[in-house]
PDB file of C-alpha atoms in Angstrom:
ATOM      1  CA  UNK A   1      18.803 -17.722  16.439  1.00 64.00           C
ATOM      2  CA  UNK A   2      20.768 -16.856  13.305  1.00 78.00           C
ATOM      3  CA  UNK A   3      20.036 -13.544  11.655  1.00 91.00           C
ATOM      4  CA  UNK A   4      19.184 -12.757   8.066  1.00 94.00           C
ATOM      5  CA  UNK A   5      21.945 -13.874   5.727  1.00 96.00           C
ATOM      6  CA  UNK A   6      22.669 -12.644   2.240  1.00 97.00           C
ATOM      7  CA  UNK A   7      25.001 -13.969  -0.410  1.00 96.00           C
ATOM      8  CA  UNK A   8      27.194 -12.953  -1.991  1.00 96.00           C
ATOM      9  CA  UNK A   9      28.345 -10.018   0.082  1.00 95.00           C
ATOM     10  CA  UNK A  10      30.126  -8.311  -2.801  1.00 95.00           C
ATOM     11  CA  UNK A  11      29.663  -8.588  -6.515  1.00 96.00           C
ATOM     12  CA  UNK A  12      31.188  -6.867  -9.523  1.00 97.00           C
ATOM     13  CA  UNK A  13      29.458  -7.123 -12.889  1.00 97.00           C
ATOM     14  CA  UNK A  14      29.565  -5.321 -16.201  1.00 97.00           C
ATOM     15  CA  UNK A  15      26.758  -3.573 -18.029  1.00 97.00           C
ATOM     16  CA  UNK A  16      24.381  -5.897 -19.784  1.00 97.00           C
ATOM     17  CA  UNK A  17      25.030  -8.861 -17.528  1.00 97.00           C
ATOM     18  CA  UNK A  18      22.521 -10.288 -15.119  1.00 97.00           C
ATOM     19  CA  UNK A  19      22.871 -11.059 -11.437  1.00 97.00           C
ATOM     20  CA  UNK A  20      21.105 -13.169  -8.825  1.00 98.00           C
ATOM     21  CA  UNK A  21      21.230 -12.327  -5.134  1.00 98.00           C
ATOM     22  CA  UNK A  22      20.138 -14.635  -2.346  1.00 98.00           C
ATOM     23  CA  UNK A  23      18.561 -14.017   1.036  1.00 97.00           C
ATOM     24  CA  UNK A  24      17.863 -16.488   3.829  1.00 97.00           C
ATOM     25  CA  UNK A  25      15.452 -15.102   6.433  1.00 95.00           C
ATOM     26  CA  UNK A  26      15.516 -15.699  10.140  1.00 93.00           C
ATOM     27  CA  UNK A  27      14.257 -19.185  10.883  1.00 92.00           C
ATOM     28  CA  UNK A  28      10.466 -19.153  11.114  1.00 88.00           C
ATOM     29  CA  UNK A  29      10.092 -15.868   9.251  1.00 89.00           C
ATOM     30  CA  UNK A  30       7.968 -16.169   6.142  1.00 88.00           C
ATOM     31  CA  UNK A  31       8.007 -12.620   4.811  1.00 89.00           C
ATOM     32  CA  UNK A  32      11.014 -11.302   2.924  1.00 93.00           C
ATOM     33  CA  UNK A  33      11.330  -7.781   1.564  1.00 92.00           C
ATOM     34  CA  UNK A  34      14.049  -6.419  -0.711  1.00 95.00           C
ATOM     35  CA  UNK A  35      15.407  -2.882  -0.741  1.00 94.00           C
ATOM     36  CA  UNK A  36      17.905  -0.977  -2.848  1.00 95.00           C
ATOM     37  CA  UNK A  37      20.111   1.571  -1.112  1.00 93.00           C
ATOM     38  CA  UNK A  38      22.024   4.246  -3.023  1.00 92.00           C
ATOM     39  CA  UNK A  39      23.601   7.475  -1.792  1.00 85.00           C
ATOM     40  CA  UNK A  40      21.267   9.584  -3.878  1.00 84.00           C
ATOM     41  CA  UNK A  41      17.940   7.845  -3.340  1.00 86.00           C
ATOM     42  CA  UNK A  42      18.429   6.248   0.040  1.00 87.00           C
ATOM     43  CA  UNK A  43      16.601   3.018   0.816  1.00 90.00           C
ATOM     44  CA  UNK A  44      13.882   2.142  -1.669  1.00 91.00           C
ATOM     45  CA  UNK A  45      11.489  -0.771  -1.538  1.00 90.00           C
ATOM     46  CA  UNK A  46      11.770  -3.311  -4.348  1.00 93.00           C
ATOM     47  CA  UNK A  47       9.306  -6.074  -3.488  1.00 90.00           C
ATOM     48  CA  UNK A  48       7.995  -8.277  -0.745  1.00 90.00           C
ATOM     49  CA  UNK A  49       7.349 -12.005  -0.740  1.00 92.00           C
ATOM     50  CA  UNK A  50       5.242 -14.051   1.598  1.00 89.00           C
ATOM     51  CA  UNK A  51       4.596 -17.772   1.264  1.00 89.00           C
ATOM     52  CA  UNK A  52       6.200 -17.847  -2.182  1.00 92.00           C
ATOM     53  CA  UNK A  53       3.931 -15.073  -3.489  1.00 92.00           C
ATOM     54  CA  UNK A  54       4.910 -11.537  -4.360  1.00 91.00           C
ATOM     55  CA  UNK A  55       2.679  -9.329  -2.220  1.00 85.00           C
ATOM     56  CA  UNK A  56       3.972  -5.881  -3.017  1.00 83.00           C
ATOM     57  CA  UNK A  57       6.168  -4.271  -5.582  1.00 87.00           C
ATOM     58  CA  UNK A  58       7.924  -0.914  -5.601  1.00 87.00           C
ATOM     59  CA  UNK A  59       8.518   1.393  -8.543  1.00 87.00           C
ATOM     60  CA  UNK A  60      11.322  -0.446 -10.272  1.00 92.00           C
ATOM     61  CA  UNK A  61      11.519  -1.593 -13.884  1.00 94.00           C
ATOM     62  CA  UNK A  62      10.747  -5.143 -14.929  1.00 94.00           C
ATOM     63  CA  UNK A  63      14.470  -5.920 -15.061  1.00 97.00           C
ATOM     64  CA  UNK A  64      14.182  -6.401 -11.312  1.00 97.00           C
ATOM     65  CA  UNK A  65      12.449  -9.610 -10.358  1.00 96.00           C
ATOM     66  CA  UNK A  66      12.376 -12.006  -7.466  1.00 96.00           C
ATOM     67  CA  UNK A  67      11.031 -15.217  -6.115  1.00 96.00           C
ATOM     68  CA  UNK A  68      10.640 -17.070  -2.869  1.00 97.00           C
ATOM     69  CA  UNK A  69      11.054 -20.761  -2.232  1.00 96.00           C
ATOM     70  CA  UNK A  70       9.088 -23.066   0.021  1.00 94.00           C
ATOM     71  CA  UNK A  71      11.748 -22.755   2.737  1.00 93.00           C
ATOM     72  CA  UNK A  72      11.231 -18.952   2.649  1.00 93.00           C
ATOM     73  CA  UNK A  73      14.612 -18.278   1.096  1.00 96.00           C
ATOM     74  CA  UNK A  74      14.362 -15.590  -1.531  1.00 97.00           C
ATOM     75  CA  UNK A  75      16.301 -14.571  -4.588  1.00 98.00           C
ATOM     76  CA  UNK A  76      16.240 -11.400  -6.583  1.00 97.00           C
ATOM     77  CA  UNK A  77      17.432 -11.109 -10.137  1.00 97.00           C
ATOM     78  CA  UNK A  78      18.481  -8.064 -12.099  1.00 97.00           C
ATOM     79  CA  UNK A  79      18.826  -8.496 -15.845  1.00 96.00           C
ATOM     80  CA  UNK A  80      20.573  -6.264 -18.360  1.00 96.00           C
ATOM     81  CA  UNK A  81      22.508  -4.452 -15.671  1.00 97.00           C
ATOM     82  CA  UNK A  82      22.986  -0.700 -15.904  1.00 97.00           C
ATOM     83  CA  UNK A  83      25.557   1.485 -14.176  1.00 96.00           C
ATOM     84  CA  UNK A  84      22.792   2.945 -12.029  1.00 95.00           C
ATOM     85  CA  UNK A  85      22.052  -0.463 -10.562  1.00 97.00           C
ATOM     86  CA  UNK A  86      25.213  -0.180  -8.475  1.00 97.00           C
ATOM     87  CA  UNK A  87      23.911  -0.187  -4.929  1.00 96.00           C
ATOM     88  CA  UNK A  88      23.655  -2.011  -1.652  1.00 96.00           C
ATOM     89  CA  UNK A  89      20.805  -4.527  -1.862  1.00 97.00           C
ATOM     90  CA  UNK A  90      19.272  -5.324   1.488  1.00 96.00           C
ATOM     91  CA  UNK A  91      16.748  -7.925   2.375  1.00 95.00           C
ATOM     92  CA  UNK A  92      14.677  -7.976   5.521  1.00 93.00           C
ATOM     93  CA  UNK A  93      12.533 -10.659   7.098  1.00 91.00           C
ATOM     94  CA  UNK A  94       9.657 -10.594   9.538  1.00 86.00           C
ATOM     95  CA  UNK A  95       7.668 -13.254  11.335  1.00 73.00           C
ATOM     96  CA  UNK A  96       4.515 -13.037   9.221  1.00 62.00           C
ATOM     97  CA  UNK A  97       2.819 -10.535   7.038  1.00 53.00           C
ATOM     98  CA  UNK A  98       0.730  -8.050   8.912  1.00 54.00           C
ATOM     99  CA  UNK A  99       2.544  -8.767  12.138  1.00 52.00           C
ATOM    100  CA  UNK A 100       3.531  -5.757  14.188  1.00 59.00           C
ATOM    101  CA  UNK A 101       7.018  -7.185  14.524  1.00 64.00           C
ATOM    102  CA  UNK A 102       9.641  -5.118  12.873  1.00 76.00           C
ATOM    103  CA  UNK A 103      11.680  -6.145   9.909  1.00 83.00           C
ATOM    104  CA  UNK A 104      15.193  -7.439  10.541  1.00 89.00           C
ATOM    105  CA  UNK A 105      17.784  -6.628   7.925  1.00 92.00           C
ATOM    106  CA  UNK A 106      20.562  -8.725   6.499  1.00 94.00           C
ATOM    107  CA  UNK A 107      24.085  -7.366   5.915  1.00 93.00           C
ATOM    108  CA  UNK A 108      23.391  -6.634   2.274  1.00 95.00           C
ATOM    109  CA  UNK A 109      25.002  -7.411  -1.049  1.00 96.00           C
ATOM    110  CA  UNK A 110      27.162  -4.638  -2.466  1.00 96.00           C
ATOM    111  CA  UNK A 111      26.728  -4.719  -6.268  1.00 97.00           C
ATOM    112  CA  UNK A 112      29.078  -2.723  -8.459  1.00 97.00           C
ATOM    113  CA  UNK A 113      28.292  -2.445 -12.172  1.00 97.00           C
ATOM    114  CA  UNK A 114      31.197  -1.393 -14.390  1.00 96.00           C
TER     115      UNK A 114
ATOM    116  CA  UNK B   1       2.820  10.221  -3.000  1.00 80.00           C
ATOM    117  CA  UNK B   2       3.929   8.821   0.343  1.00 84.00           C
ATOM    118  CA  UNK B   3       7.125  10.383   1.617  1.00 90.00           C
ATOM    119  CA  UNK B   4       9.360  10.556   4.665  1.00 94.00           C
ATOM    120  CA  UNK B   5      11.692  13.505   5.194  1.00 96.00           C
ATOM    121  CA  UNK B   6      14.522  13.538   7.693  1.00 97.00           C
ATOM    122  CA  UNK B   7      16.494  16.503   8.939  1.00 97.00           C
ATOM    123  CA  UNK B   8      19.220  17.435   9.202  1.00 96.00           C
ATOM    124  CA  UNK B   9      20.883  15.334   6.527  1.00 94.00           C
ATOM    125  CA  UNK B  10      24.137  15.429   8.426  1.00 96.00           C
ATOM    126  CA  UNK B  11      25.297  16.536  11.816  1.00 96.00           C
ATOM    127  CA  UNK B  12      28.681  16.825  13.524  1.00 97.00           C
ATOM    128  CA  UNK B  13      28.812  17.014  17.308  1.00 97.00           C
ATOM    129  CA  UNK B  14      31.293  16.403  20.108  1.00 97.00           C
ATOM    130  CA  UNK B  15      31.156  13.660  22.664  1.00 97.00           C
ATOM    131  CA  UNK B  16      28.790  14.517  25.465  1.00 97.00           C
ATOM    132  CA  UNK B  17      26.483  16.655  23.329  1.00 97.00           C
ATOM    133  CA  UNK B  18      22.771  15.944  23.038  1.00 97.00           C
ATOM    134  CA  UNK B  19      21.285  15.643  19.568  1.00 98.00           C
ATOM    135  CA  UNK B  20      17.752  15.629  18.190  1.00 98.00           C
ATOM    136  CA  UNK B  21      17.007  14.050  14.846  1.00 98.00           C
ATOM    137  CA  UNK B  22      13.778  14.844  13.041  1.00 98.00           C
ATOM    138  CA  UNK B  23      11.494  12.815  10.852  1.00 98.00           C
ATOM    139  CA  UNK B  24       8.319  14.079   9.206  1.00 97.00           C
ATOM    140  CA  UNK B  25       6.019  12.046   7.034  1.00 96.00           C
ATOM    141  CA  UNK B  26       3.090  12.172   4.668  1.00 93.00           C
ATOM    142  CA  UNK B  27       1.747   8.677   4.367  1.00 87.00           C
ATOM    143  CA  UNK B  28      -1.714   7.297   3.757  1.00 85.00           C
ATOM    144  CA  UNK B  29      -3.046   4.755   6.244  1.00 84.00           C
ATOM    145  CA  UNK B  30      -0.203   5.159   8.703  1.00 88.00           C
ATOM    146  CA  UNK B  31       0.600   2.022  10.669  1.00 85.00           C
ATOM    147  CA  UNK B  32       3.898   2.610  12.436  1.00 89.00           C
ATOM    148  CA  UNK B  33       7.104   4.620  12.388  1.00 93.00           C
ATOM    149  CA  UNK B  34      10.445   2.964  12.909  1.00 92.00           C
ATOM    150  CA  UNK B  35      13.945   4.180  13.636  1.00 95.00           C
ATOM    151  CA  UNK B  36      17.025   2.276  12.536  1.00 94.00           C
ATOM    152  CA  UNK B  37      20.740   2.816  13.051  1.00 96.00           C
ATOM    153  CA  UNK B  38      23.009   1.946  10.157  1.00 94.00           C
ATOM    154  CA  UNK B  39      26.735   1.805  10.704  1.00 92.00           C
ATOM    155  CA  UNK B  40      28.477  -0.049   7.954  1.00 80.00           C
ATOM    156  CA  UNK B  41      26.011  -2.617   6.782  1.00 79.00           C
ATOM    157  CA  UNK B  42      22.582  -3.720   7.914  1.00 86.00           C
ATOM    158  CA  UNK B  43      20.243  -1.218   9.544  1.00 91.00           C
ATOM    159  CA  UNK B  44      19.620  -2.295  13.113  1.00 91.00           C
ATOM    160  CA  UNK B  45      16.284  -1.714  14.737  1.00 89.00           C
ATOM    161  CA  UNK B  46      15.978   0.962  17.424  1.00 93.00           C
ATOM    162  CA  UNK B  47      12.329   1.794  18.002  1.00 90.00           C
ATOM    163  CA  UNK B  48       8.854   1.210  16.658  1.00 90.00           C
ATOM    164  CA  UNK B  49       6.267   3.893  17.410  1.00 92.00           C
ATOM    165  CA  UNK B  50       2.577   3.526  16.832  1.00 89.00           C
ATOM    166  CA  UNK B  51       0.908   5.830  19.358  1.00 86.00           C
ATOM    167  CA  UNK B  52       1.258   9.562  19.833  1.00 88.00           C
ATOM    168  CA  UNK B  53       2.896  11.000  22.904  1.00 87.00           C
ATOM    169  CA  UNK B  54       4.346   7.791  24.297  1.00 88.00           C
ATOM    170  CA  UNK B  55       8.095   8.003  24.627  1.00 91.00           C
ATOM    171  CA  UNK B  56      10.145   4.943  23.868  1.00 92.00           C
ATOM    172  CA  UNK B  57      13.474   4.829  25.663  1.00 94.00           C
ATOM    173  CA  UNK B  58      16.561   2.663  25.448  1.00 93.00           C
ATOM    174  CA  UNK B  59      19.564   3.835  27.400  1.00 96.00           C
ATOM    175  CA  UNK B  60      20.635   7.212  26.070  1.00 97.00           C
ATOM    176  CA  UNK B  61      18.249   7.020  23.125  1.00 97.00           C
ATOM    177  CA  UNK B  62      14.623   8.013  23.188  1.00 97.00           C
ATOM    178  CA  UNK B  63      11.959   8.701  20.623  1.00 97.00           C
ATOM    179  CA  UNK B  64       8.452  10.045  20.461  1.00 96.00           C
ATOM    180  CA  UNK B  65       5.765  10.291  17.810  1.00 95.00           C
ATOM    181  CA  UNK B  66       3.245  13.043  17.100  1.00 94.00           C
ATOM    182  CA  UNK B  67       0.544  11.663  14.822  1.00 90.00           C
ATOM    183  CA  UNK B  68      -1.305  14.954  14.664  1.00 92.00           C
ATOM    184  CA  UNK B  69       1.666  16.916  13.373  1.00 92.00           C
ATOM    185  CA  UNK B  70       3.048  13.883  11.507  1.00 94.00           C
ATOM    186  CA  UNK B  71       6.549  13.788  12.867  1.00 95.00           C
ATOM    187  CA  UNK B  72       8.861  11.971  15.194  1.00 97.00           C
ATOM    188  CA  UNK B  73      12.091  12.849  16.934  1.00 97.00           C
ATOM    189  CA  UNK B  74      14.983  10.712  18.030  1.00 98.00           C
ATOM    190  CA  UNK B  75      17.040  12.053  20.922  1.00 98.00           C
ATOM    191  CA  UNK B  76      20.495  10.914  21.867  1.00 98.00           C
ATOM    192  CA  UNK B  77      21.938  12.258  25.105  1.00 97.00           C
ATOM    193  CA  UNK B  78      25.595  12.247  26.189  1.00 97.00           C
ATOM    194  CA  UNK B  79      26.676  11.184  22.704  1.00 98.00           C
ATOM    195  CA  UNK B  80      29.643   8.859  22.251  1.00 97.00           C
ATOM    196  CA  UNK B  81      31.826   8.186  19.222  1.00 97.00           C
ATOM    197  CA  UNK B  82      30.067   4.840  18.865  1.00 96.00           C
ATOM    198  CA  UNK B  83      26.855   6.707  18.102  1.00 97.00           C
ATOM    199  CA  UNK B  84      28.348   7.804  14.783  1.00 97.00           C
ATOM    200  CA  UNK B  85      26.100   6.283  12.138  1.00 97.00           C
ATOM    201  CA  UNK B  86      23.309   6.995   9.714  1.00 96.00           C
ATOM    202  CA  UNK B  87      19.959   7.115  11.471  1.00 97.00           C
ATOM    203  CA  UNK B  88      17.063   6.056   9.312  1.00 96.00           C
ATOM    204  CA  UNK B  89      13.411   6.787   9.828  1.00 96.00           C
ATOM    205  CA  UNK B  90      10.838   4.598   8.084  1.00 93.00           C
ATOM    206  CA  UNK B  91       7.078   4.517   7.977  1.00 92.00           C
ATOM    207  CA  UNK B  92       4.875   1.531   7.329  1.00 86.00           C
ATOM    208  CA  UNK B  93       1.290   1.860   6.171  1.00 78.00           C
ATOM    209  CA  UNK B  94      -1.681  -0.447   6.034  1.00 70.00           C
ATOM    210  CA  UNK B  95      -3.372  -1.846   3.038  1.00 59.00           C
ATOM    211  CA  UNK B  96      -1.543  -2.697  -0.109  1.00 49.00           C
ATOM    212  CA  UNK B  97       1.848  -1.740   1.253  1.00 47.00           C
ATOM    213  CA  UNK B  98       2.266  -4.276   4.006  1.00 48.00           C
ATOM    214  CA  UNK B  99       5.885  -5.254   4.240  1.00 55.00           C
ATOM    215  CA  UNK B 100       6.865  -2.040   2.533  1.00 74.00           C
ATOM    216  CA  UNK B 101       8.823   0.433   4.590  1.00 84.00           C
ATOM    217  CA  UNK B 102       9.048   3.959   3.211  1.00 89.00           C
ATOM    218  CA  UNK B 103      12.418   5.334   4.257  1.00 92.00           C
ATOM    219  CA  UNK B 104      13.741   8.822   4.663  1.00 94.00           C
ATOM    220  CA  UNK B 105      17.206   9.517   3.320  1.00 93.00           C
ATOM    221  CA  UNK B 106      18.719   9.376   6.763  1.00 95.00           C
ATOM    222  CA  UNK B 107      20.676  11.656   9.041  1.00 96.00           C
ATOM    223  CA  UNK B 108      24.411  11.068   9.107  1.00 96.00           C
ATOM    224  CA  UNK B 109      25.639  11.696  12.640  1.00 98.00           C
ATOM    225  CA  UNK B 110      29.344  12.124  13.335  1.00 97.00           C
ATOM    226  CA  UNK B 111      30.455  12.301  16.952  1.00 97.00           C
ATOM    227  CA  UNK B 112      33.942  13.714  17.440  1.00 96.00           C
ATOM    228  CA  UNK B 113      36.027  12.815  20.511  1.00 94.00           C
TER     229      UNK B 113
END
């Protein structure tokens, strides 16, 4: 079974631009969560999607948004990029919401904002 | 505010040493505590703990949870250079935060030959 995949793996943008990151969960997994990882703050929860609906949202500004498609693939979008948005963005999938299964992480997208 | 605190933040040991990593938490409606190992990219799952006092073991790694004192430890015996990584502790709670893992900042372990 293929793992969680994320594209692109690396991205360089400039301030003010916007970016879209993609995540394909493990086949059969319907829940996708997004996290931001920085050296200073560690891993922080962005949002979680299940069956195309956002179920939870972390404490991030409205510039961070996401969506999930009917095939469970998810995208997150960051508009008006700031230098502080430079981070590793990880997505994780699980079999179904509320399941005791753990979350499985993708390799991440390394975003650099110049 | 829910929080997870790991200690130490970094640790340097020599091959063959035994290490203990700590994770304490203050979380409402605790559901489970998880340990992950992160080398260069994706965190990889190590253990999920839900009950106090029951040790989970995988090879040289083991972990236990104390729900009364709100902490967990991860032990690694006979460390090897391949154990060098960031070890992350995360807690999941019930209710409105399903699918949300609250992470500690990690312990960076360096194992010298």
